[in-house]
Amino acid sequence: MAGEFELIDLIKARCAFARTDVRVGIGDDAAVLRVPAGHDLVASTDTLIGGVHFPVSTEPEDIGWKSLAVNLSDLAAMGATPAWAMLALTLPSADKDFVERFADGFAALASRHHVALVGGDTTAGPLAITVSVFGFVTPGRALLRSGARSGDLVCVTGTIGDAAAGLRFPFEGLFGTAASREACDALRERLDRPTPRVAAGIVLRGAASACIDVSDGLIADLGHVARSSGVGIELAAAALPASPALLQAFDAATRLALQASGGDDYELAFTLPPSRETAVLRDLAKVGCGATRIGRVVDGTGVRLLDANGSEIALPRRGWEHFA
Ligand code: ADP
Ligand code: MG
């Protein structure tokens, strides 16, 4: 067991990426940070509670990665370039091994995006992790939920439904289903190590009319876009992109439920005028991010999921609910 300051030193040593815009980092009463001239600061915070936002069996490295990933995903959804993070850690005990492994997972993702950890807080209590992130956009260019217009297309990056599948069928539970071990691992990896779509968000900045990250479930999250924009959204069920692992592991009905209502994928769902589709999909491909057209923005309200005949598919009132 270690003391509070030993734990802070451990975290500092493992997350020691330098940025010249950090004038004062970990070690003083507060950080002093320099926002580059001519930029807006974009800020977001998310808390992860053990047993609520991740299974208690999750590896500490994965918890560290995910606690930053879900936050970077919010910056990505705004089209922001990430810069800084703060970490408020509440731990049941001063467990050095946990903190080292947590910090290694956090640092692995932070260094990938040149994010400096500039401060935080360390307290005793039930396991909870609050990360705050800060990034930059050129003024007026942040991607909002409110810009979708009737006639726009709706697209989503990557594939969806995997994280909910990884949660619903924990590793052991997949034996006896159609899923191979590789498929199980791939689904679980999507849950434990989400990839924030930072480069895609930067591509979409100035090109998409609205954007949101898929954290609560596709229908629920696009519902926020519809409400904020004052429009309706129609999605083609057959168009929802599924990974090879999801296709292998589940029948069509289960897949659709996971894709429509499962959360935690951290893909970006966005809208754009049809005239921009070709260029945007090409620019996304250049940063290694696939995207699929899944529907369109219409006059009206709410999100409707349509079958091949254009009839509405009734979803369970509450679809798959995470960590229930
Ligand atoms: P104070 O008592 O003035 O709030 P602390 O003792 O809480 O200061 O923190 C000392 C320094 O360590 C501060 O710079 C703080 O931001 C940083 N710090 C504390 N906990 C963490 C953490 N979990 N991750 C990163 N930095 C931390
Ligand atoms: Mg403090």
PDB file of C-alpha atoms in Angstrom, residues 114-248:
ATOM      1  CA  HIS A 114      -0.510  13.935 -27.579  1.00  0.00           C
ATOM      2  CA  VAL A 115      -2.667  14.609 -24.528  1.00  0.00           C
ATOM      3  CA  ALA A 116      -0.889  15.893 -21.412  1.00  0.00           C
ATOM      4  CA  LEU A 117      -2.238  14.961 -17.978  1.00  0.00           C
ATOM      5  CA  VAL A 118      -2.056  18.313 -16.179  1.00  0.00           C
ATOM      6  CA  GLY A 119      -3.625  17.614 -12.797  1.00  0.00           C
ATOM      7  CA  GLY A 120      -6.310  15.893 -10.818  1.00  0.00           C
ATOM      8  CA  ASP A 121      -7.272  14.695  -7.392  1.00  0.00           C
ATOM      9  CA  THR A 122      -6.760  11.457  -5.481  1.00  0.00           C
ATOM     10  CA  THR A 123      -9.206  10.396  -2.778  1.00  0.00           C
ATOM     11  CA  ALA A 124     -10.365   7.294  -0.892  1.00  0.00           C
ATOM     12  CA  GLY A 125     -13.832   5.829  -1.478  1.00  0.00           C
ATOM     13  CA  PRO A 126     -15.724   3.450  -3.777  1.00  0.00           C
ATOM     14  CA  LEU A 127     -13.922   3.136  -7.150  1.00  0.00           C
ATOM     15  CA  ALA A 128     -14.832   6.092  -9.365  1.00  0.00           C
ATOM     16  CA  ILE A 129     -12.874   7.830 -12.085  1.00  0.00           C
ATOM     17  CA  THR A 130     -13.648  11.303 -13.355  1.00  0.00           C
ATOM     18  CA  VAL A 131     -11.667  12.545 -16.325  1.00  0.00           C
ATOM     19  CA  SER A 132     -11.902  16.027 -17.791  1.00  0.00           C
ATOM     20  CA  VAL A 133     -10.510  16.793 -21.220  1.00  0.00           C
ATOM     21  CA  PHE A 134      -9.752  19.992 -23.062  1.00  0.00           C
ATOM     22  CA  GLY A 135      -9.170  20.598 -26.739  1.00  0.00           C
ATOM     23  CA  PHE A 136      -9.222  23.308 -29.374  1.00  0.00           C
ATOM     24  CA  VAL A 137     -11.283  24.285 -32.370  1.00  0.00           C
ATOM     25  CA  THR A 138     -11.048  27.266 -34.654  1.00  0.00           C
ATOM     26  CA  PRO A 139     -13.779  29.708 -33.560  1.00  0.00           C
ATOM     27  CA  GLY A 140     -17.254  28.810 -34.698  1.00  0.00           C
ATOM     28  CA  ARG A 141     -16.195  25.457 -36.172  1.00  0.00           C
ATOM     29  CA  ALA A 142     -17.230  23.097 -33.351  1.00  0.00           C
ATOM     30  CA  LEU A 143     -19.599  20.326 -34.486  1.00  0.00           C
ATOM     31  CA  LEU A 144     -22.944  20.620 -32.729  1.00  0.00           C
ATOM     32  CA  ARG A 145     -26.001  18.407 -32.330  1.00  0.00           C
ATOM     33  CA  SER A 146     -28.251  21.177 -33.592  1.00  0.00           C
ATOM     34  CA  GLY A 147     -27.234  21.596 -37.236  1.00  0.00           C
ATOM     35  CA  ALA A 148     -29.075  18.722 -39.007  1.00  0.00           C
ATOM     36  CA  ARG A 149     -31.435  19.835 -41.795  1.00  0.00           C
ATOM     37  CA  SER A 150     -34.196  18.013 -43.630  1.00  0.00           C
ATOM     38  CA  GLY A 151     -32.655  16.397 -46.710  1.00  0.00           C
ATOM     39  CA  ASP A 152     -29.286  15.701 -45.057  1.00  0.00           C
ATOM     40  CA  LEU A 153     -27.885  12.169 -45.014  1.00  0.00           C
ATOM     41  CA  VAL A 154     -27.154  10.321 -41.756  1.00  0.00           C
ATOM     42  CA  CYS A 155     -23.902   8.362 -41.497  1.00  0.00           C
ATOM     43  CA  VAL A 156     -21.992   6.481 -38.821  1.00  0.00           C
ATOM     44  CA  THR A 157     -18.286   5.659 -38.560  1.00  0.00           C
ATOM     45  CA  GLY A 158     -16.982   2.106 -38.124  1.00  0.00           C
ATOM     46  CA  THR A 159     -19.379  -0.607 -36.941  1.00  0.00           C
ATOM     47  CA  ILE A 160     -21.911  -0.551 -34.137  1.00  0.00           C
ATOM     48  CA  GLY A 161     -23.313  -3.040 -31.647  1.00  0.00           C
ATOM     49  CA  ASP A 162     -20.010  -4.680 -30.761  1.00  0.00           C
ATOM     50  CA  ALA A 163     -19.534  -3.149 -27.327  1.00  0.00           C
ATOM     51  CA  ALA A 164     -23.050  -4.084 -26.223  1.00  0.00           C
ATOM     52  CA  ALA A 165     -22.409  -7.598 -27.520  1.00  0.00           C
ATOM     53  CA  GLY A 166     -19.143  -7.743 -25.578  1.00  0.00           C
ATOM     54  CA  LEU A 167     -21.039  -6.828 -22.424  1.00  0.00           C
ATOM     55  CA  ARG A 168     -24.082  -8.979 -22.969  1.00  0.00           C
ATOM     56  CA  PHE A 169     -22.068 -12.087 -23.648  1.00  0.00           C
ATOM     57  CA  PRO A 170     -19.036 -12.013 -21.423  1.00  0.00           C
ATOM     58  CA  PHE A 171     -16.222 -14.173 -22.649  1.00  0.00           C
ATOM     59  CA  GLU A 172     -17.225 -17.487 -21.071  1.00  0.00           C
ATOM     60  CA  GLY A 173     -20.850 -17.094 -22.126  1.00  0.00           C
ATOM     61  CA  LEU A 174     -19.998 -17.148 -25.808  1.00  0.00           C
ATOM     62  CA  PHE A 175     -18.942 -20.777 -25.807  1.00  0.00           C
ATOM     63  CA  GLY A 176     -21.746 -22.851 -27.212  1.00  0.00           C
ATOM     64  CA  THR A 177     -22.841 -20.024 -29.534  1.00  0.00           C
ATOM     65  CA  ALA A 178     -21.775 -19.591 -33.144  1.00  0.00           C
ATOM     66  CA  ALA A 179     -18.999 -17.233 -32.108  1.00  0.00           C
ATOM     67  CA  SER A 180     -15.355 -18.212 -32.393  1.00  0.00           C
ATOM     68  CA  ARG A 181     -12.883 -17.321 -29.701  1.00  0.00           C
ATOM     69  CA  GLU A 182     -11.523 -14.582 -31.982  1.00  0.00           C
ATOM     70  CA  ALA A 183     -14.997 -13.113 -32.338  1.00  0.00           C
ATOM     71  CA  CYS A 184     -15.474 -13.137 -28.541  1.00  0.00           C
ATOM     72  CA  ASP A 185     -12.171 -11.376 -28.075  1.00  0.00           C
ATOM     73  CA  ALA A 186     -12.952  -8.798 -30.741  1.00  0.00           C
ATOM     74  CA  LEU A 187     -16.318  -7.952 -29.167  1.00  0.00           C
ATOM     75  CA  ARG A 188     -14.863  -7.736 -25.676  1.00  0.00           C
ATOM     76  CA  GLU A 189     -12.046  -5.527 -26.979  1.00  0.00           C
ATOM     77  CA  ARG A 190     -14.598  -3.081 -28.367  1.00  0.00           C
ATOM     78  CA  LEU A 191     -16.145  -2.808 -24.895  1.00  0.00           C
ATOM     79  CA  ASP A 192     -12.892  -2.514 -22.957  1.00  0.00           C
ATOM     80  CA  ARG A 193     -10.738  -0.482 -25.354  1.00  0.00           C
ATOM     81  CA  PRO A 194     -12.958   1.818 -27.385  1.00  0.00           C
ATOM     82  CA  THR A 195     -11.240   3.863 -30.093  1.00  0.00           C
ATOM     83  CA  PRO A 196     -12.192   7.535 -29.872  1.00  0.00           C
ATOM     84  CA  ARG A 197     -12.703   8.841 -33.427  1.00  0.00           C
ATOM     85  CA  VAL A 198     -10.525  11.899 -32.965  1.00  0.00           C
ATOM     86  CA  ALA A 199      -9.142  12.133 -36.516  1.00  0.00           C
ATOM     87  CA  ALA A 200     -12.604  11.538 -37.962  1.00  0.00           C
ATOM     88  CA  GLY A 201     -14.046  14.356 -35.844  1.00  0.00           C
ATOM     89  CA  ILE A 202     -11.420  16.734 -37.191  1.00  0.00           C
ATOM     90  CA  VAL A 203     -12.292  15.697 -40.764  1.00  0.00           C
ATOM     91  CA  LEU A 204     -15.985  16.268 -40.030  1.00  0.00           C
ATOM     92  CA  ARG A 205     -15.409  19.718 -38.546  1.00  0.00           C
ATOM     93  CA  GLY A 206     -16.695  22.160 -41.106  1.00  0.00           C
ATOM     94  CA  ALA A 207     -18.168  19.371 -43.265  1.00  0.00           C
ATOM     95  CA  ALA A 208     -20.857  17.650 -41.173  1.00  0.00           C
ATOM     96  CA  SER A 209     -24.012  19.561 -40.276  1.00  0.00           C
ATOM     97  CA  ALA A 210     -24.391  17.772 -36.900  1.00  0.00           C
ATOM     98  CA  CYS A 211     -22.469  15.147 -34.962  1.00  0.00           C
ATOM     99  CA  ILE A 212     -22.735  13.050 -31.782  1.00  0.00           C
ATOM    100  CA  ASP A 213     -20.771  10.147 -30.393  1.00  0.00           C
ATOM    101  CA  VAL A 214     -22.637   6.864 -29.906  1.00  0.00           C
ATOM    102  CA  SER A 215     -22.367   6.263 -26.171  1.00  0.00           C
ATOM    103  CA  ASP A 216     -25.932   5.466 -25.075  1.00  0.00           C
ATOM    104  CA  GLY A 217     -27.123   3.668 -28.222  1.00  0.00           C
ATOM    105  CA  LEU A 218     -27.636   4.745 -31.832  1.00  0.00           C
ATOM    106  CA  ILE A 219     -31.376   5.471 -31.636  1.00  0.00           C
ATOM    107  CA  ALA A 220     -31.070   7.259 -28.305  1.00  0.00           C
ATOM    108  CA  ASP A 221     -28.103   9.358 -29.409  1.00  0.00           C
ATOM    109  CA  LEU A 222     -29.556  10.268 -32.799  1.00  0.00           C
ATOM    110  CA  GLY A 223     -32.701  11.195 -30.848  1.00  0.00           C
ATOM    111  CA  HIS A 224     -30.625  13.963 -29.244  1.00  0.00           C
ATOM    112  CA  VAL A 225     -29.593  15.198 -32.695  1.00  0.00           C
ATOM    113  CA  ALA A 226     -33.215  15.114 -33.908  1.00  0.00           C
ATOM    114  CA  ARG A 227     -34.427  17.053 -30.877  1.00  0.00           C
ATOM    115  CA  SER A 228     -31.627  19.626 -30.912  1.00  0.00           C
ATOM    116  CA  SER A 229     -32.008  20.170 -34.660  1.00  0.00           C
ATOM    117  CA  GLY A 230     -35.833  20.175 -34.735  1.00  0.00           C
ATOM    118  CA  VAL A 231     -35.987  17.399 -37.350  1.00  0.00           C
ATOM    119  CA  GLY A 232     -36.880  13.704 -37.717  1.00  0.00           C
ATOM    120  CA  ILE A 233     -34.474  10.920 -38.654  1.00  0.00           C
ATOM    121  CA  GLU A 234     -35.202   7.737 -40.637  1.00  0.00           C
ATOM    122  CA  LEU A 235     -32.723   4.871 -40.464  1.00  0.00           C
ATOM    123  CA  ALA A 236     -32.553   1.834 -42.767  1.00  0.00           C
ATOM    124  CA  ALA A 237     -32.151  -1.212 -40.514  1.00  0.00           C
ATOM    125  CA  ALA A 238     -30.364  -3.142 -43.270  1.00  0.00           C
ATOM    126  CA  ALA A 239     -27.751  -0.407 -43.622  1.00  0.00           C
ATOM    127  CA  LEU A 240     -26.485  -0.475 -40.026  1.00  0.00           C
ATOM    128  CA  PRO A 241     -22.835  -1.554 -40.255  1.00  0.00           C
ATOM    129  CA  ALA A 242     -21.927  -4.750 -38.375  1.00  0.00           C
ATOM    130  CA  SER A 243     -18.458  -6.160 -37.715  1.00  0.00           C
ATOM    131  CA  PRO A 244     -17.509  -9.670 -38.867  1.00  0.00           C
ATOM    132  CA  ALA A 245     -17.509 -10.746 -35.197  1.00  0.00           C
ATOM    133  CA  LEU A 246     -21.049  -9.486 -34.619  1.00  0.00           C
ATOM    134  CA  LEU A 247     -22.261 -11.114 -37.841  1.00  0.00           C
ATOM    135  CA  GLN A 248     -20.748 -14.402 -36.796  1.00  0.00           C
TER     136      GLN A 248
END
